[in-house]
């Protein structure tokens, strides 16, 4: 595992992105952990669940915790698709991209509904 991603499975867009990344992860570089699993806090006591529900969290193989678009970039890089998101980490773009990400994260359920027509997934995972 190169990267463990702590994600919100109740968010339709978040779930879709994680499914897409896992479909491309032929080498097993990505491990997904749902923030909504019953024993999350017991299994990952070093992750602040409330904060992870606000900002995407990831954990590198060496135990380093990363957040926000850094997780997104490293996830896509781990599956060989970093060119899709590399611009978001360029020094001139990074501050604006991070601001946009924070807006998205805060309003992800509304944005998901507007873009997909799917509301917050109540069952624990979104229907395909």
Tab-separated table of N, CA and C in Angstrom:
chain	number	residue	atom	x	y	z
A	1	UNK	N	0.840	-1.187	0.000
A	1	UNK	CA	0.000	0.000	0.000
A	1	UNK	C	0.887	1.253	0.000
A	2	UNK	N	0.616	2.130	-0.939
A	2	UNK	CA	1.307	3.416	-0.974
A	2	UNK	C	0.512	4.494	-0.251
A	3	UNK	N	-0.827	4.361	-0.295
A	3	UNK	CA	-1.679	5.409	0.257
A	3	UNK	C	-2.977	4.829	0.796
A	4	UNK	N	-3.294	5.177	2.035
A	4	UNK	CA	-4.583	4.842	2.641
A	4	UNK	C	-5.417	6.121	2.594
A	5	UNK	N	-6.616	6.013	2.063
A	5	UNK	CA	-7.489	7.180	1.944
A	5	UNK	C	-8.680	7.008	2.875
A	6	UNK	N	-8.915	8.019	3.686
A	6	UNK	CA	-10.059	8.048	4.594
A	6	UNK	C	-11.121	8.922	3.934
A	7	UNK	N	-12.195	8.303	3.460
A	7	UNK	CA	-13.168	9.039	2.654
A	7	UNK	C	-14.588	8.876	3.197
A	8	UNK	N	-15.465	9.745	2.735
A	8	UNK	CA	-16.865	9.768	3.154
A	8	UNK	C	-17.709	9.016	2.129
A	9	UNK	N	-18.091	7.799	2.443
A	9	UNK	CA	-18.877	6.983	1.516
A	9	UNK	C	-20.303	7.498	1.333
A	10	UNK	N	-20.742	8.400	2.196
A	10	UNK	CA	-22.098	8.936	2.063
A	10	UNK	C	-22.180	10.046	1.024
A	11	UNK	N	-21.059	10.489	0.514
A	11	UNK	CA	-20.993	11.532	-0.501
A	11	UNK	C	-20.956	10.860	-1.879
A	12	UNK	N	-21.965	11.078	-2.721
A	12	UNK	CA	-21.997	10.415	-4.027
A	12	UNK	C	-20.762	10.689	-4.896
A	13	UNK	N	-20.317	11.928	-4.965
A	13	UNK	CA	-19.133	12.235	-5.776
A	13	UNK	C	-17.873	11.621	-5.177
A	14	UNK	N	-17.765	11.668	-3.868
A	14	UNK	CA	-16.601	11.094	-3.190
A	14	UNK	C	-16.529	9.592	-3.453
A	15	UNK	N	-17.646	8.917	-3.304
A	15	UNK	CA	-17.692	7.474	-3.543
A	15	UNK	C	-17.358	7.146	-4.988
A	16	UNK	N	-17.888	7.931	-5.917
A	16	UNK	CA	-17.617	7.689	-7.335
A	16	UNK	C	-16.124	7.854	-7.640
A	17	UNK	N	-15.502	8.882	-7.068
A	17	UNK	CA	-14.070	9.078	-7.306
A	17	UNK	C	-13.261	7.921	-6.728
A	18	UNK	N	-13.610	7.475	-5.530
A	18	UNK	CA	-12.873	6.373	-4.912
A	18	UNK	C	-13.044	5.081	-5.722
A	19	UNK	N	-14.252	4.836	-6.223
A	19	UNK	CA	-14.482	3.650	-7.057
A	19	UNK	C	-13.649	3.729	-8.333
A	20	UNK	N	-13.573	4.919	-8.926
A	20	UNK	CA	-12.793	5.110	-10.150
A	20	UNK	C	-11.312	4.854	-9.875
A	21	UNK	N	-10.794	5.421	-8.797
A	21	UNK	CA	-9.387	5.217	-8.449
A	21	UNK	C	-9.112	3.729	-8.197
A	22	UNK	N	-9.969	3.065	-7.433
A	22	UNK	CA	-9.759	1.643	-7.141
A	22	UNK	C	-9.823	0.802	-8.416
A	23	UNK	N	-10.671	1.181	-9.351
A	23	UNK	CA	-10.747	0.437	-10.613
A	23	UNK	C	-9.432	0.533	-11.387
A	24	UNK	N	-8.730	1.644	-11.240
A	24	UNK	CA	-7.444	1.838	-11.916
A	24	UNK	C	-6.263	1.284	-11.115
A	25	UNK	N	-6.495	0.900	-9.879
A	25	UNK	CA	-5.438	0.488	-8.953
A	25	UNK	C	-5.096	-0.990	-9.125
A	26	UNK	N	-4.525	-1.330	-10.250
A	26	UNK	CA	-4.207	-2.737	-10.540
A	26	UNK	C	-3.052	-3.278	-9.703
A	27	UNK	N	-2.241	-2.386	-9.118
A	27	UNK	CA	-1.100	-2.820	-8.319
A	27	UNK	C	-1.377	-2.832	-6.815
A	28	UNK	N	-2.593	-2.494	-6.401
A	28	UNK	CA	-2.933	-2.505	-4.977
A	28	UNK	C	-2.245	-1.418	-4.181
A	29	UNK	N	-2.063	-0.249	-4.783
A	29	UNK	CA	-1.387	0.869	-4.111
A	29	UNK	C	-2.288	1.658	-3.173
A	30	UNK	N	-3.592	1.532	-3.355
A	30	UNK	CA	-4.557	2.345	-2.610
A	30	UNK	C	-5.373	1.457	-1.670
A	31	UNK	N	-5.499	1.898	-0.437
A	31	UNK	CA	-6.401	1.253	0.525
A	31	UNK	C	-7.448	2.292	0.903
A	32	UNK	N	-8.708	1.940	0.779
A	32	UNK	CA	-9.797	2.844	1.132
A	32	UNK	C	-10.354	2.502	2.502
A	33	UNK	N	-10.549	3.535	3.302
A	33	UNK	CA	-11.177	3.371	4.609
A	33	UNK	C	-12.328	4.358	4.709
A	34	UNK	N	-13.515	3.833	4.898
A	34	UNK	CA	-14.728	4.635	4.996
A	34	UNK	C	-14.830	5.260	6.385
A	35	UNK	N	-14.971	6.567	6.414
A	35	UNK	CA	-15.121	7.272	7.696
A	35	UNK	C	-16.377	6.838	8.449
A	36	UNK	N	-17.333	6.270	7.732
A	36	UNK	CA	-18.617	5.919	8.327
A	36	UNK	C	-18.680	4.488	8.853
A	37	UNK	N	-17.593	3.744	8.768
A	37	UNK	CA	-17.606	2.387	9.299
A	37	UNK	C	-17.734	2.437	10.828
A	38	UNK	N	-18.456	1.507	11.371
A	38	UNK	CA	-18.801	1.518	12.796
A	38	UNK	C	-17.585	1.580	13.719
A	39	UNK	N	-16.518	0.920	13.369
A	39	UNK	CA	-15.363	0.854	14.260
A	39	UNK	C	-14.211	1.755	13.809
A	40	UNK	N	-14.524	2.797	13.048
A	40	UNK	CA	-13.472	3.665	12.506
A	40	UNK	C	-12.576	4.237	13.603
A	41	UNK	N	-13.160	4.840	14.615
A	41	UNK	CA	-12.360	5.496	15.659
A	41	UNK	C	-11.507	4.500	16.442
A	42	UNK	N	-11.980	3.287	16.586
A	42	UNK	CA	-11.197	2.263	17.275
A	42	UNK	C	-10.035	1.808	16.390
A	43	UNK	N	-10.294	1.658	15.087
A	43	UNK	CA	-9.253	1.191	14.172
A	43	UNK	C	-8.219	2.265	13.822
A	44	UNK	N	-8.643	3.523	13.842
A	44	UNK	CA	-7.757	4.620	13.451
A	44	UNK	C	-7.825	5.750	14.477
A	45	UNK	N	-7.395	5.488	15.717
A	45	UNK	CA	-7.522	6.494	16.773
A	45	UNK	C	-6.690	7.758	16.521
A	46	UNK	N	-5.743	7.673	15.640
A	46	UNK	CA	-4.881	8.816	15.334
A	46	UNK	C	-5.489	9.757	14.290
A	47	UNK	N	-6.654	9.402	13.758
A	47	UNK	CA	-7.358	10.260	12.797
A	47	UNK	C	-8.524	10.923	13.522
A	48	UNK	N	-8.567	12.244	13.494
A	48	UNK	CA	-9.674	13.003	14.073
A	48	UNK	C	-10.858	12.876	13.120
A	49	UNK	N	-11.833	12.073	13.501
A	49	UNK	CA	-12.960	11.772	12.633
A	49	UNK	C	-13.716	13.020	12.207
A	50	UNK	N	-13.969	13.928	13.129
A	50	UNK	CA	-14.696	15.156	12.789
A	50	UNK	C	-13.937	15.973	11.749
A	51	UNK	N	-12.631	16.092	11.920
A	51	UNK	CA	-11.822	16.855	10.972
A	51	UNK	C	-11.711	16.126	9.634
A	52	UNK	N	-11.578	14.810	9.677
A	52	UNK	CA	-11.497	14.020	8.447
A	52	UNK	C	-12.801	14.095	7.656
A	53	UNK	N	-13.915	14.356	8.340
A	53	UNK	CA	-15.191	14.541	7.654
A	53	UNK	C	-15.292	15.917	7.007
A	54	UNK	N	-14.390	16.808	7.371
A	54	UNK	CA	-14.375	18.146	6.768
A	54	UNK	C	-13.363	18.248	5.635
A	55	UNK	N	-12.222	17.589	5.796
A	55	UNK	CA	-11.129	17.646	4.830
A	55	UNK	C	-10.637	16.218	4.584
A	56	UNK	N	-10.534	15.831	3.335
A	56	UNK	CA	-10.042	14.509	2.978
A	56	UNK	C	-8.684	14.252	3.629
A	57	UNK	N	-8.532	13.073	4.220
A	57	UNK	CA	-7.285	12.675	4.867
A	57	UNK	C	-6.719	11.444	4.164
A	58	UNK	N	-5.421	11.374	4.136
A	58	UNK	CA	-4.735	10.205	3.610
A	58	UNK	C	-3.544	9.887	4.480
A	59	UNK	N	-3.069	8.663	4.371
A	59	UNK	CA	-1.895	8.235	5.129
A	59	UNK	C	-0.949	7.514	4.172
A	60	UNK	N	0.257	8.034	4.075
A	60	UNK	CA	1.281	7.399	3.248
A	60	UNK	C	1.774	6.128	3.936
A	61	UNK	N	2.471	5.300	3.194
A	61	UNK	CA	3.007	4.042	3.734
A	61	UNK	C	3.927	4.279	4.930
A	62	UNK	N	4.588	5.445	4.970
A	62	UNK	CA	5.492	5.739	6.093
A	62	UNK	C	4.772	6.319	7.307
A	63	UNK	N	3.430	6.430	7.236
A	63	UNK	CA	2.638	6.936	8.358
A	63	UNK	C	2.362	8.425	8.317
A	64	UNK	N	2.937	9.134	7.359
A	64	UNK	CA	2.696	10.571	7.219
A	64	UNK	C	1.239	10.810	6.836
A	65	UNK	N	0.578	11.731	7.537
A	65	UNK	CA	-0.800	12.089	7.232
A	65	UNK	C	-0.779	13.283	6.279
A	66	UNK	N	-1.545	13.189	5.213
A	66	UNK	CA	-1.704	14.295	4.269
A	66	UNK	C	-3.184	14.617	4.162
A	67	UNK	N	-3.478	15.818	3.652
A	67	UNK	CA	-4.876	16.273	3.637
A	67	UNK	C	-5.228	16.972	2.334
A	68	UNK	N	-6.543	17.024	2.080
A	68	UNK	CA	-7.077	17.796	0.969
A	68	UNK	C	-6.607	17.320	-0.395
A	69	UNK	N	-6.287	18.283	-1.264
A	69	UNK	CA	-5.889	17.957	-2.625
A	69	UNK	C	-4.562	17.220	-2.701
A	70	UNK	N	-3.757	17.282	-1.646
A	70	UNK	CA	-2.535	16.476	-1.636
A	70	UNK	C	-2.893	14.990	-1.678
A	71	UNK	N	-3.966	14.611	-1.010
A	71	UNK	CA	-4.438	13.221	-1.045
A	71	UNK	C	-4.909	12.879	-2.455
A	72	UNK	N	-5.693	13.767	-3.030
A	72	UNK	CA	-6.201	13.542	-4.384
A	72	UNK	C	-5.048	13.363	-5.366
A	73	UNK	N	-4.075	14.256	-5.302
A	73	UNK	CA	-2.931	14.155	-6.209
A	73	UNK	C	-2.192	12.833	-6.013
A	74	UNK	N	-1.889	12.485	-4.774
A	74	UNK	CA	-1.134	11.259	-4.530
A	74	UNK	C	-1.925	10.006	-4.900
A	75	UNK	N	-3.245	10.061	-4.748
A	75	UNK	CA	-4.073	8.921	-5.147
A	75	UNK	C	-3.993	8.708	-6.652
A	76	UNK	N	-4.167	9.782	-7.401
A	76	UNK	CA	-4.096	9.664	-8.863
A	76	UNK	C	-2.686	9.302	-9.307
A	77	UNK	N	-1.678	9.809	-8.620
A	77	UNK	CA	-0.295	9.452	-8.944
A	77	UNK	C	-0.041	7.966	-8.680
A	78	UNK	N	-0.616	7.442	-7.629
A	78	UNK	CA	-0.419	6.030	-7.279
A	78	UNK	C	-0.994	5.081	-8.320
A	79	UNK	N	-1.936	5.583	-9.118
A	79	UNK	CA	-2.514	4.753	-10.187
A	79	UNK	C	-2.033	5.220	-11.564
A	80	UNK	N	-0.981	6.037	-11.573
A	80	UNK	CA	-0.371	6.453	-12.825
A	80	UNK	C	-1.093	7.536	-13.600
A	81	UNK	N	-1.959	8.277	-12.925
A	81	UNK	CA	-2.755	9.299	-13.608
A	81	UNK	C	-2.523	10.697	-13.028
A	82	UNK	N	-1.340	10.965	-12.494
A	82	UNK	CA	-1.086	12.260	-11.856
A	82	UNK	C	-1.235	13.427	-12.819
A	83	UNK	N	-1.041	13.187	-14.106
A	83	UNK	CA	-1.178	14.289	-15.071
A	83	UNK	C	-2.586	14.878	-15.057
A	84	UNK	N	-3.579	14.086	-14.613
A	84	UNK	CA	-4.955	14.567	-14.549
A	84	UNK	C	-5.125	15.674	-13.514
A	85	UNK	N	-4.298	15.656	-12.469
A	85	UNK	CA	-4.458	16.621	-11.377
A	85	UNK	C	-3.188	17.391	-11.042
A	86	UNK	N	-2.137	17.214	-11.831
A	86	UNK	CA	-0.840	17.847	-11.535
A	86	UNK	C	-0.952	19.370	-11.461
A	87	UNK	N	-1.767	19.959	-12.300
A	87	UNK	CA	-1.911	21.416	-12.309
A	87	UNK	C	-2.363	21.947	-10.948
A	88	UNK	N	-3.168	21.168	-10.234
A	88	UNK	CA	-3.680	21.590	-8.927
A	88	UNK	C	-2.583	21.765	-7.881
A	89	UNK	N	-1.413	21.196	-8.100
A	89	UNK	CA	-0.322	21.293	-7.142
A	89	UNK	C	0.774	22.268	-7.600
A	90	UNK	N	0.604	22.894	-8.741
A	90	UNK	CA	1.578	23.900	-9.203
A	90	UNK	C	1.542	25.094	-8.251
A	91	UNK	N	2.709	25.664	-7.933
A	91	UNK	CA	2.775	26.735	-6.930
A	91	UNK	C	1.816	27.911	-7.172
A	92	UNK	N	1.597	28.296	-8.401
A	92	UNK	CA	0.708	29.431	-8.666
A	92	UNK	C	-0.774	29.059	-8.556
A	93	UNK	N	-1.089	27.807	-8.768
A	93	UNK	CA	-2.482	27.345	-8.764
A	93	UNK	C	-2.888	26.779	-7.407
A	94	UNK	N	-1.925	26.207	-6.689
A	94	UNK	CA	-2.205	25.483	-5.436
A	94	UNK	C	-3.068	26.262	-4.440
A	95	UNK	N	-2.773	27.540	-4.127
A	95	UNK	CA	-3.604	28.250	-3.139
A	95	UNK	C	-5.074	28.361	-3.559
A	96	UNK	N	-5.315	28.676	-4.820
A	96	UNK	CA	-6.697	28.790	-5.301
A	96	UNK	C	-7.370	27.421	-5.350
A	97	UNK	N	-6.639	26.401	-5.777
A	97	UNK	CA	-7.200	25.054	-5.833
A	97	UNK	C	-7.561	24.564	-4.434
A	98	UNK	N	-6.685	24.840	-3.463
A	98	UNK	CA	-6.966	24.426	-2.084
A	98	UNK	C	-8.198	25.150	-1.536
A	99	UNK	N	-8.339	26.413	-1.854
A	99	UNK	CA	-9.522	27.177	-1.441
A	99	UNK	C	-10.778	26.590	-2.075
A	100	UNK	N	-10.703	26.296	-3.359
A	100	UNK	CA	-11.832	25.663	-4.043
A	100	UNK	C	-12.171	24.307	-3.451
A	101	UNK	N	-11.135	23.540	-3.114
A	101	UNK	CA	-11.370	22.241	-2.498
A	101	UNK	C	-12.091	22.382	-1.165
A	102	UNK	N	-11.659	23.327	-0.343
A	102	UNK	CA	-12.304	23.518	0.966
A	102	UNK	C	-13.778	23.880	0.787
A	103	UNK	N	-14.087	24.690	-0.229
A	103	UNK	CA	-15.479	25.026	-0.524
A	103	UNK	C	-16.233	23.754	-0.919
A	104	UNK	N	-15.641	22.980	-1.826
A	104	UNK	CA	-16.276	21.730	-2.237
A	104	UNK	C	-16.518	20.820	-1.039
A	105	UNK	N	-15.489	20.625	-0.214
A	105	UNK	CA	-15.602	19.711	0.927
A	105	UNK	C	-16.737	20.127	1.858
A	106	UNK	N	-16.853	21.418	2.077
A	106	UNK	CA	-17.898	21.920	2.978
A	106	UNK	C	-19.295	21.702	2.401
A	107	UNK	N	-19.420	21.790	1.099
A	107	UNK	CA	-20.729	21.710	0.437
A	107	UNK	C	-20.862	20.468	-0.449
A	108	UNK	N	-20.104	19.411	-0.138
A	108	UNK	CA	-20.036	18.260	-1.031
A	108	UNK	C	-21.372	17.563	-1.266
A	109	UNK	N	-22.248	17.548	-0.287
A	109	UNK	CA	-23.532	16.874	-0.502
A	109	UNK	C	-24.397	17.656	-1.476
A	110	UNK	N	-24.436	18.971	-1.330
A	110	UNK	CA	-25.215	19.806	-2.262
A	110	UNK	C	-24.618	19.766	-3.661
A	111	UNK	N	-23.303	19.865	-3.750
A	111	UNK	CA	-22.639	19.834	-5.053
A	111	UNK	C	-22.838	18.474	-5.715
A	112	UNK	N	-22.741	17.411	-4.948
A	112	UNK	CA	-22.978	16.071	-5.483
A	112	UNK	C	-24.381	15.972	-6.064
A	113	UNK	N	-25.345	16.506	-5.342
A	113	UNK	CA	-26.724	16.459	-5.827
A	113	UNK	C	-26.881	17.253	-7.131
A	114	UNK	N	-26.280	18.436	-7.174
A	114	UNK	CA	-26.376	19.265	-8.376
A	114	UNK	C	-25.727	18.594	-9.584
A	115	UNK	N	-24.613	17.908	-9.364
A	115	UNK	CA	-23.878	17.304	-10.476
A	115	UNK	C	-24.349	15.905	-10.854
A	116	UNK	N	-24.881	15.169	-9.885
A	116	UNK	CA	-25.244	13.773	-10.157
A	116	UNK	C	-26.733	13.487	-10.012
A	117	UNK	N	-27.454	14.373	-9.342
A	117	UNK	CA	-28.853	14.107	-9.051
A	117	UNK	C	-29.031	13.153	-7.881
A	118	UNK	N	-27.922	12.716	-7.279
A	118	UNK	CA	-27.976	11.796	-6.138
A	118	UNK	C	-27.798	12.582	-4.856
A	119	UNK	N	-28.648	12.290	-3.880
A	119	UNK	CA	-28.522	12.921	-2.574
A	119	UNK	C	-27.559	12.129	-1.714
A	120	UNK	N	-27.303	12.664	-0.525
A	120	UNK	CA	-26.416	11.984	0.415
A	120	UNK	C	-26.865	10.541	0.570
A	121	UNK	N	-25.942	9.633	0.473
A	121	UNK	CA	-26.246	8.201	0.539
A	121	UNK	C	-26.506	7.807	1.983
A	122	UNK	N	-27.662	7.320	2.254
A	122	UNK	CA	-28.037	6.985	3.634
A	122	UNK	C	-27.709	5.550	3.991
A	123	UNK	N	-27.483	4.710	3.003
A	123	UNK	CA	-27.292	3.294	3.275
A	123	UNK	C	-25.863	2.924	3.658
A	124	UNK	N	-24.950	3.899	3.632
A	124	UNK	CA	-23.563	3.593	3.918
A	124	UNK	C	-22.710	3.582	2.661
A	125	UNK	N	-23.323	3.264	1.537
A	125	UNK	CA	-22.639	3.366	0.248
A	125	UNK	C	-23.649	3.813	-0.794
A	126	UNK	N	-23.169	4.506	-1.784
A	126	UNK	CA	-24.048	5.003	-2.846
A	126	UNK	C	-24.389	3.902	-3.831
A	127	UNK	N	-25.623	3.895	-4.320
A	127	UNK	CA	-25.965	2.926	-5.375
A	127	UNK	C	-25.229	3.284	-6.651
A	128	UNK	N	-24.902	2.302	-7.451
A	128	UNK	CA	-24.172	2.544	-8.693
A	128	UNK	C	-25.071	3.122	-9.741
